[in-house]
Amino acid sequence: MNCDDFPEHVRPNQSCLESYRLEIALARKKKWPYHAIATLLLERHGLTIHPRTIGKFCDRRRIVKGKGETQVDQPAIRTRRSSHSPKQPTPAEKSAFDFDESLPMETWKTRTGSRPE
């Protein structure tokens, strides 16, 4: 068995447009609208794609009409916090509904000693 027989692995969450990223960026740099890019991809590559999908692809990768692909220091998409432990709220952030699981739960009876009327 030859190594060339296996197709290259593609992440399951990777966009099918990633292969055409340069072509899309060049078209957007020349101010092409999304529907024209969709038509171009259909004619050249047989790829049927909705113009809105191309728009979302460009937004996430910061491909701008008239500029092409732009480089920005901040990521285009917010990512989740990478810490394993949740952030502990400060005393000012605690609300009346927060409780410490290591202590017994406070109820109306433990607070007042009698039933509310």
Backbone as JSON Lines, residues from 0, in Angstrom:
{"i":0,"aa":"M","n":[0.84,-1.17,0.0],"ca":[0.0,0.0,0.0],"c":[0.89,1.24,0.0]}
{"i":1,"aa":"N","n":[0.52,2.19,-0.8],"ca":[1.31,3.4,-0.99],"c":[0.7,4.55,-0.18]}
{"i":2,"aa":"C","n":[1.54,5.42,0.33],"ca":[1.09,6.57,1.12],"c":[0.27,7.54,0.26]}
{"i":3,"aa":"D","n":[0.53,7.58,-1.03],"ca":[-0.19,8.49,-1.93],"c":[-1.63,8.04,-2.17]}
{"i":4,"aa":"D","n":[-1.96,6.8,-1.79],"ca":[-3.32,6.3,-1.98],"c":[-4.31,6.93,-1.02]}
{"i":5,"aa":"F","n":[-3.83,7.43,0.12],"ca":[-4.7,8.01,1.13],"c":[-4.95,9.49,0.83]}
{"i":6,"aa":"P","n":[-6.2,9.9,0.89],"ca":[-6.47,11.34,0.7],"c":[-5.99,12.13,1.92]}
{"i":7,"aa":"E","n":[-5.7,13.4,1.72],"ca":[-5.26,14.25,2.81],"c":[-6.42,14.49,3.77]}
{"i":8,"aa":"H","n":[-6.12,14.44,5.07],"ca":[-7.16,14.64,6.08],"c":[-7.57,16.11,6.13]}
{"i":9,"aa":"V","n":[-8.87,16.35,6.18],"ca":[-9.42,17.69,6.3],"c":[-10.25,17.73,7.57]}
{"i":10,"aa":"R","n":[-10.03,18.76,8.38],"ca":[-10.81,18.9,9.61],"c":[-12.29,18.96,9.28]}
{"i":11,"aa":"P","n":[-13.16,18.33,10.07],"ca":[-14.59,18.33,9.76],"c":[-15.23,19.7,9.88]}
{"i":12,"aa":"N","n":[-14.64,20.61,10.65],"ca":[-15.23,21.93,10.79],"c":[-14.59,22.96,9.86]}
{"i":13,"aa":"Q","n":[-13.75,22.52,8.94],"ca":[-13.12,23.43,7.99],"c":[-14.07,23.71,6.84]}
{"i":14,"aa":"S","n":[-14.13,24.95,6.41],"ca":[-15.03,25.35,5.34],"c":[-14.58,24.75,4.02]}
{"i":15,"aa":"C","n":[-15.57,24.37,3.19],"ca":[-15.24,23.86,1.86],"c":[-14.68,24.98,0.97]}
{"i":16,"aa":"L","n":[-14.87,26.23,1.37],"ca":[-14.36,27.37,0.6],"c":[-12.89,27.67,0.89]}
{"i":17,"aa":"E","n":[-12.33,27.02,1.89],"ca":[-10.94,27.29,2.26],"c":[-9.99,27.04,1.09]}
{"i":18,"aa":"S","n":[-10.3,26.07,0.24],"ca":[-9.46,25.77,-0.93],"c":[-9.49,26.92,-1.94]}
{"i":19,"aa":"Y","n":[-10.53,27.7,-1.9],"ca":[-10.71,28.78,-2.88],"c":[-10.5,30.15,-2.25]}
{"i":20,"aa":"R","n":[-9.88,30.19,-1.09],"ca":[-9.71,31.42,-0.33],"c":[-8.98,32.51,-1.12]}
{"i":21,"aa":"L","n":[-7.88,32.17,-1.76],"ca":[-7.11,33.15,-2.53],"c":[-7.94,33.72,-3.67]}
{"i":22,"aa":"E","n":[-8.65,32.85,-4.36],"ca":[-9.5,33.28,-5.47],"c":[-10.62,34.22,-4.99]}
{"i":23,"aa":"I","n":[-11.22,33.89,-3.87],"ca":[-12.29,34.73,-3.3],"c":[-11.71,36.07,-2.86]}
{"i":24,"aa":"A","n":[-10.54,36.05,-2.22],"ca":[-9.91,37.3,-1.75],"c":[-9.56,38.21,-2.94]}
{"i":25,"aa":"L","n":[-9.07,37.63,-4.02],"ca":[-8.75,38.44,-5.2],"c":[-10.0,39.04,-5.83]}
{"i":26,"aa":"A","n":[-11.08,38.25,-5.87],"ca":[-12.34,38.76,-6.43],"c":[-12.89,39.89,-5.56]}
{"i":27,"aa":"R","n":[-12.82,39.73,-4.24],"ca":[-13.31,40.78,-3.35],"c":[-12.43,42.04,-3.45]}
{"i":28,"aa":"K","n":[-11.13,41.84,-3.67],"ca":[-10.22,42.98,-3.83],"c":[-10.61,43.79,-5.07]}
{"i":29,"aa":"K","n":[-11.11,43.09,-6.09],"ca":[-11.54,43.76,-7.32],"c":[-13.02,44.14,-7.25]}
{"i":30,"aa":"K","n":[-13.58,44.15,-6.03],"ca":[-14.93,44.61,-5.72],"c":[-16.05,43.76,-6.32]}
{"i":31,"aa":"W","n":[-15.81,42.46,-6.44],"ca":[-16.84,41.56,-6.94],"c":[-17.9,41.36,-5.86]}
{"i":32,"aa":"P","n":[-19.18,41.33,-6.21],"ca":[-20.22,41.0,-5.23],"c":[-20.25,39.49,-4.99]}
{"i":33,"aa":"Y","n":[-20.89,39.11,-3.89],"ca":[-20.92,37.69,-3.51],"c":[-21.6,36.81,-4.56]}
{"i":34,"aa":"H","n":[-22.68,37.28,-5.16],"ca":[-23.37,36.44,-6.14],"c":[-22.5,36.21,-7.38]}
{"i":35,"aa":"A","n":[-21.66,37.17,-7.75],"ca":[-20.75,36.99,-8.88],"c":[-19.66,35.98,-8.54]}
{"i":36,"aa":"I","n":[-19.19,36.0,-7.3],"ca":[-18.19,35.02,-6.86],"c":[-18.79,33.62,-6.85]}
{"i":37,"aa":"A","n":[-20.05,33.51,-6.42],"ca":[-20.74,32.22,-6.42],"c":[-20.86,31.68,-7.84]}
{"i":38,"aa":"T","n":[-21.17,32.55,-8.8],"ca":[-21.26,32.15,-10.2],"c":[-19.89,31.72,-10.73]}
{"i":39,"aa":"L","n":[-18.85,32.45,-10.35],"ca":[-17.49,32.12,-10.76],"c":[-17.08,30.73,-10.25]}
{"i":40,"aa":"L","n":[-17.37,30.46,-8.98],"ca":[-17.02,29.15,-8.4],"c":[-17.8,28.02,-9.05]}
{"i":41,"aa":"L","n":[-19.04,28.29,-9.45],"ca":[-19.84,27.28,-10.14],"c":[-19.27,26.99,-11.52]}
{"i":42,"aa":"E","n":[-18.91,28.04,-12.27],"ca":[-18.39,27.87,-13.63],"c":[-17.01,27.22,-13.64]}
{"i":43,"aa":"R","n":[-16.12,27.67,-12.76],"ca":[-14.74,27.16,-12.77],"c":[-14.57,25.81,-12.09]}
{"i":44,"aa":"H","n":[-15.3,25.62,-10.97],"ca":[-15.04,24.44,-10.14],"c":[-16.26,23.54,-9.94]}
{"i":45,"aa":"G","n":[-17.4,23.93,-10.46],"ca":[-18.62,23.13,-10.28],"c":[-19.13,23.16,-8.86]}
{"i":46,"aa":"L","n":[-18.78,24.21,-8.11],"ca":[-19.16,24.32,-6.71],"c":[-20.42,25.17,-6.59]}
{"i":47,"aa":"T","n":[-21.51,24.55,-6.13],"ca":[-22.76,25.27,-5.92],"c":[-22.77,25.79,-4.48]}
{"i":48,"aa":"I","n":[-22.76,27.1,-4.33],"ca":[-22.69,27.71,-3.0],"c":[-23.55,28.97,-2.99]}
{"i":49,"aa":"H","n":[-24.21,29.21,-1.88],"ca":[-25.08,30.38,-1.75],"c":[-24.21,31.63,-1.51]}
{"i":50,"aa":"P","n":[-24.57,32.76,-2.11],"ca":[-23.79,33.99,-1.9],"c":[-23.67,34.38,-0.42]}
{"i":51,"aa":"R","n":[-24.69,34.11,0.38],"ca":[-24.64,34.43,1.81],"c":[-23.54,33.63,2.51]}
{"i":52,"aa":"T","n":[-23.3,32.41,2.06],"ca":[-22.24,31.58,2.62],"c":[-20.88,32.19,2.33]}
{"i":53,"aa":"I","n":[-20.72,32.71,1.14],"ca":[-19.47,33.38,0.78],"c":[-19.3,34.63,1.64]}
{"i":54,"aa":"G","n":[-20.39,35.35,1.88],"ca":[-20.33,36.54,2.73],"c":[-19.88,36.22,4.15]}
{"i":55,"aa":"K","n":[-20.43,35.15,4.71],"ca":[-20.03,34.74,6.06],"c":[-18.57,34.29,6.09]}
{"i":56,"aa":"F","n":[-18.15,33.59,5.05],"ca":[-16.77,33.14,4.93],"c":[-15.83,34.35,4.92]}
{"i":57,"aa":"C","n":[-16.2,35.37,4.14],"ca":[-15.38,36.58,4.05],"c":[-15.37,37.35,5.37]}
{"i":58,"aa":"D","n":[-16.5,37.43,6.03],"ca":[-16.57,38.14,7.31],"c":[-15.66,37.49,8.35]}
{"i":59,"aa":"R","n":[-15.68,36.19,8.43],"ca":[-14.89,35.49,9.44],"c":[-13.39,35.55,9.16]}
{"i":60,"aa":"R","n":[-13.04,35.7,7.9],"ca":[-11.63,35.74,7.54],"c":[-11.16,37.14,7.19]}
{"i":61,"aa":"R","n":[-12.01,38.12,7.47],"ca":[-11.7,39.53,7.23],"c":[-11.25,39.77,5.8]}
{"i":62,"aa":"I","n":[-12.03,39.25,4.86],"ca":[-11.81,39.52,3.45],"c":[-12.8,40.63,3.09]}
{"i":63,"aa":"V","n":[-12.27,41.81,2.76],"ca":[-13.07,43.02,2.62],"c":[-13.14,43.44,1.15]}
{"i":64,"aa":"K","n":[-14.31,43.89,0.74],"ca":[-14.51,44.37,-0.63],"c":[-13.61,45.58,-0.88]}
{"i":65,"aa":"G","n":[-12.85,45.53,-1.96],"ca":[-11.95,46.63,-2.3],"c":[-10.57,46.52,-1.68]}
{"i":66,"aa":"K","n":[-10.41,45.66,-0.66],"ca":[-9.12,45.51,0.01],"c":[-8.57,44.09,-0.04]}
{"i":67,"aa":"G","n":[-9.45,43.13,-0.24],"ca":[-9.03,41.73,-0.21],"c":[-8.87,41.27,1.22]}
{"i":68,"aa":"E","n":[-7.88,40.43,1.46],"ca":[-7.67,39.87,2.79],"c":[-6.88,40.87,3.63]}
{"i":69,"aa":"T","n":[-7.42,41.24,4.79],"ca":[-6.75,42.19,5.66],"c":[-6.23,41.48,6.89]}
{"i":70,"aa":"Q","n":[-5.13,41.95,7.41],"ca":[-4.54,41.36,8.61],"c":[-4.83,42.28,9.78]}
{"i":71,"aa":"V","n":[-5.44,41.73,10.83],"ca":[-5.78,42.48,12.03],"c":[-5.23,41.7,13.21]}
{"i":72,"aa":"D","n":[-4.74,42.43,14.22],"ca":[-4.15,41.79,15.39],"c":[-5.15,40.93,16.16]}
{"i":73,"aa":"Q","n":[-6.41,41.4,16.24],"ca":[-7.41,40.67,17.01],"c":[-8.04,39.59,16.13]}
{"i":74,"aa":"P","n":[-8.39,38.43,16.71],"ca":[-9.04,37.39,15.93],"c":[-10.43,37.82,15.48]}
{"i":75,"aa":"A","n":[-10.87,37.3,14.34],"ca":[-12.18,37.66,13.79],"c":[-13.31,37.07,14.62]}
{"i":76,"aa":"I","n":[-13.06,35.94,15.25],"ca":[-14.1,35.25,16.02],"c":[-13.65,35.17,17.47]}
{"i":77,"aa":"R","n":[-14.57,35.43,18.38],"ca":[-14.25,35.28,19.79],"c":[-14.08,33.8,20.11]}
{"i":78,"aa":"T","n":[-13.11,33.52,20.94],"ca":[-12.89,32.14,21.35],"c":[-13.29,31.99,22.8]}
{"i":79,"aa":"R","n":[-13.57,30.78,23.19],"ca":[-13.92,30.51,24.58],"c":[-12.69,30.67,25.45]}
{"i":80,"aa":"R","n":[-12.94,30.92,26.72],"ca":[-11.83,31.0,27.66],"c":[-11.17,29.64,27.75]}
{"i":81,"aa":"S","n":[-9.86,29.64,27.82],"ca":[-9.14,28.37,27.8],"c":[-8.83,27.85,29.2]}
{"i":82,"aa":"S","n":[-9.17,28.57,30.25],"ca":[-8.86,28.08,31.59],"c":[-9.78,26.9,31.93]}
{"i":83,"aa":"H","n":[-9.25,26.0,32.71],"ca":[-10.03,24.82,33.07],"c":[-10.96,25.08,34.24]}
{"i":84,"aa":"S","n":[-10.58,26.0,35.12],"ca":[-11.44,26.29,36.27],"c":[-12.24,27.55,35.99]}
{"i":85,"aa":"P","n":[-13.51,27.56,36.38],"ca":[-14.32,28.75,36.13],"c":[-13.85,29.93,36.97]}
{"i":86,"aa":"K","n":[-14.07,31.12,36.48],"ca":[-13.68,32.33,37.17],"c":[-14.51,32.47,38.45]}
{"i":87,"aa":"Q","n":[-13.84,32.76,39.56],"ca":[-14.53,32.95,40.83],"c":[-15.02,34.39,40.9]}
{"i":88,"aa":"P","n":[-16.3,34.62,41.17],"ca":[-16.8,35.99,41.23],"c":[-16.27,36.73,42.46]}
{"i":89,"aa":"T","n":[-16.06,38.02,42.31],"ca":[-15.63,38.84,43.43],"c":[-16.86,39.09,44.31]}
{"i":90,"aa":"P","n":[-16.68,39.51,45.56],"ca":[-17.84,39.76,46.43],"c":[-18.83,40.75,45.81]}
{"i":91,"aa":"A","n":[-18.34,41.73,45.06],"ca":[-19.24,42.7,44.44],"c":[-20.08,42.07,43.34]}
{"i":92,"aa":"E","n":[-19.56,41.03,42.68],"ca":[-20.28,40.36,41.59],"c":[-21.28,39.33,42.08]}
{"i":93,"aa":"K","n":[-21.17,38.9,43.33],"ca":[-22.07,37.87,43.84],"c":[-23.48,38.42,43.94]}
{"i":94,"aa":"S","n":[-24.44,37.62,43.58],"ca":[-25.83,38.04,43.69],"c":[-26.49,37.28,44.83]}
{"i":95,"aa":"A","n":[-27.75,37.58,45.04],"ca":[-28.49,36.91,46.11],"c":[-28.69,35.42,45.81]}
{"i":96,"aa":"F","n":[-28.51,35.02,44.58],"ca":[-28.75,33.63,44.2],"c":[-27.49,32.78,44.22]}
{"i":97,"aa":"D","n":[-26.33,33.38,44.46],"ca":[-25.09,32.61,44.54],"c":[-25.0,31.94,45.91]}
{"i":98,"aa":"F","n":[-24.45,30.74,45.94],"ca":[-24.26,30.06,47.21],"c":[-23.01,29.21,47.13]}
{"i":99,"aa":"D","n":[-22.46,28.93,48.29],"ca":[-21.27,28.11,48.42],"c":[-21.7,26.67,48.63]}
{"i":100,"aa":"E","n":[-21.31,25.78,47.73],"ca":[-21.74,24.38,47.81],"c":[-21.14,23.65,49.02]}
{"i":101,"aa":"S","n":[-20.06,24.19,49.58],"ca":[-19.45,23.52,50.74],"c":[-20.21,23.81,52.03]}
{"i":102,"aa":"L","n":[-21.09,24.81,52.01],"ca":[-21.88,25.15,53.2],"c":[-23.31,24.66,53.02]}
{"i":103,"aa":"P","n":[-24.07,24.49,54.14],"ca":[-25.47,24.12,54.0],"c":[-26.25,25.23,53.29]}
{"i":104,"aa":"M","n":[-27.26,24.84,52.54],"ca":[-28.05,25.81,51.81],"c":[-28.9,26.64,52.78]}
{"i":105,"aa":"E","n":[-28.9,27.95,52.56],"ca":[-29.67,28.85,53.41],"c":[-31.1,28.92,52.89]}
{"i":106,"aa":"T","n":[-32.07,28.8,53.77],"ca":[-33.48,28.87,53.39],"c":[-34.17,29.96,54.21]}
{"i":107,"aa":"W","n":[-35.44,30.17,53.95],"ca":[-36.19,31.19,54.71],"c":[-36.25,30.83,56.18]}
{"i":108,"aa":"K","n":[-36.29,29.54,56.45],"ca":[-36.4,29.09,57.84],"c":[-35.1,29.32,58.59]}
{"i":109,"aa":"T","n":[-33.96,29.06,57.95],"ca":[-32.68,29.28,58.63],"c":[-32.38,30.76,58.79]}
{"i":110,"aa":"R","n":[-32.9,31.59,57.88],"ca":[-32.66,33.03,57.99],"c":[-33.52,33.66,59.06]}
{"i":111,"aa":"T","n":[-34.81,33.33,59.14],"ca":[-35.74,34.02,60.03],"c":[-36.12,33.21,61.26]}
{"i":112,"aa":"G","n":[-36.08,31.91,61.13],"ca":[-36.48,31.06,62.24],"c":[-37.98,30.82,62.3]}
{"i":113,"aa":"S","n":[-38.73,31.47,61.44],"ca":[-40.19,31.26,61.41],"c":[-40.67,31.28,59.97]}
{"i":114,"aa":"R","n":[-41.91,30.84,59.8],"ca":[-42.53,30.79,58.49],"c":[-42.97,32.17,58.02]}
{"i":115,"aa":"P","n":[-42.81,32.49,56.73],"ca":[-43.3,33.8,56.26],"c":[-44.82,33.83,56.27]}
{"i":116,"aa":"E","n":[-45.39,34.98,56.48],"ca":[-46.85,35.14,56.56],"c":[-47.46,35.41,55.22]}
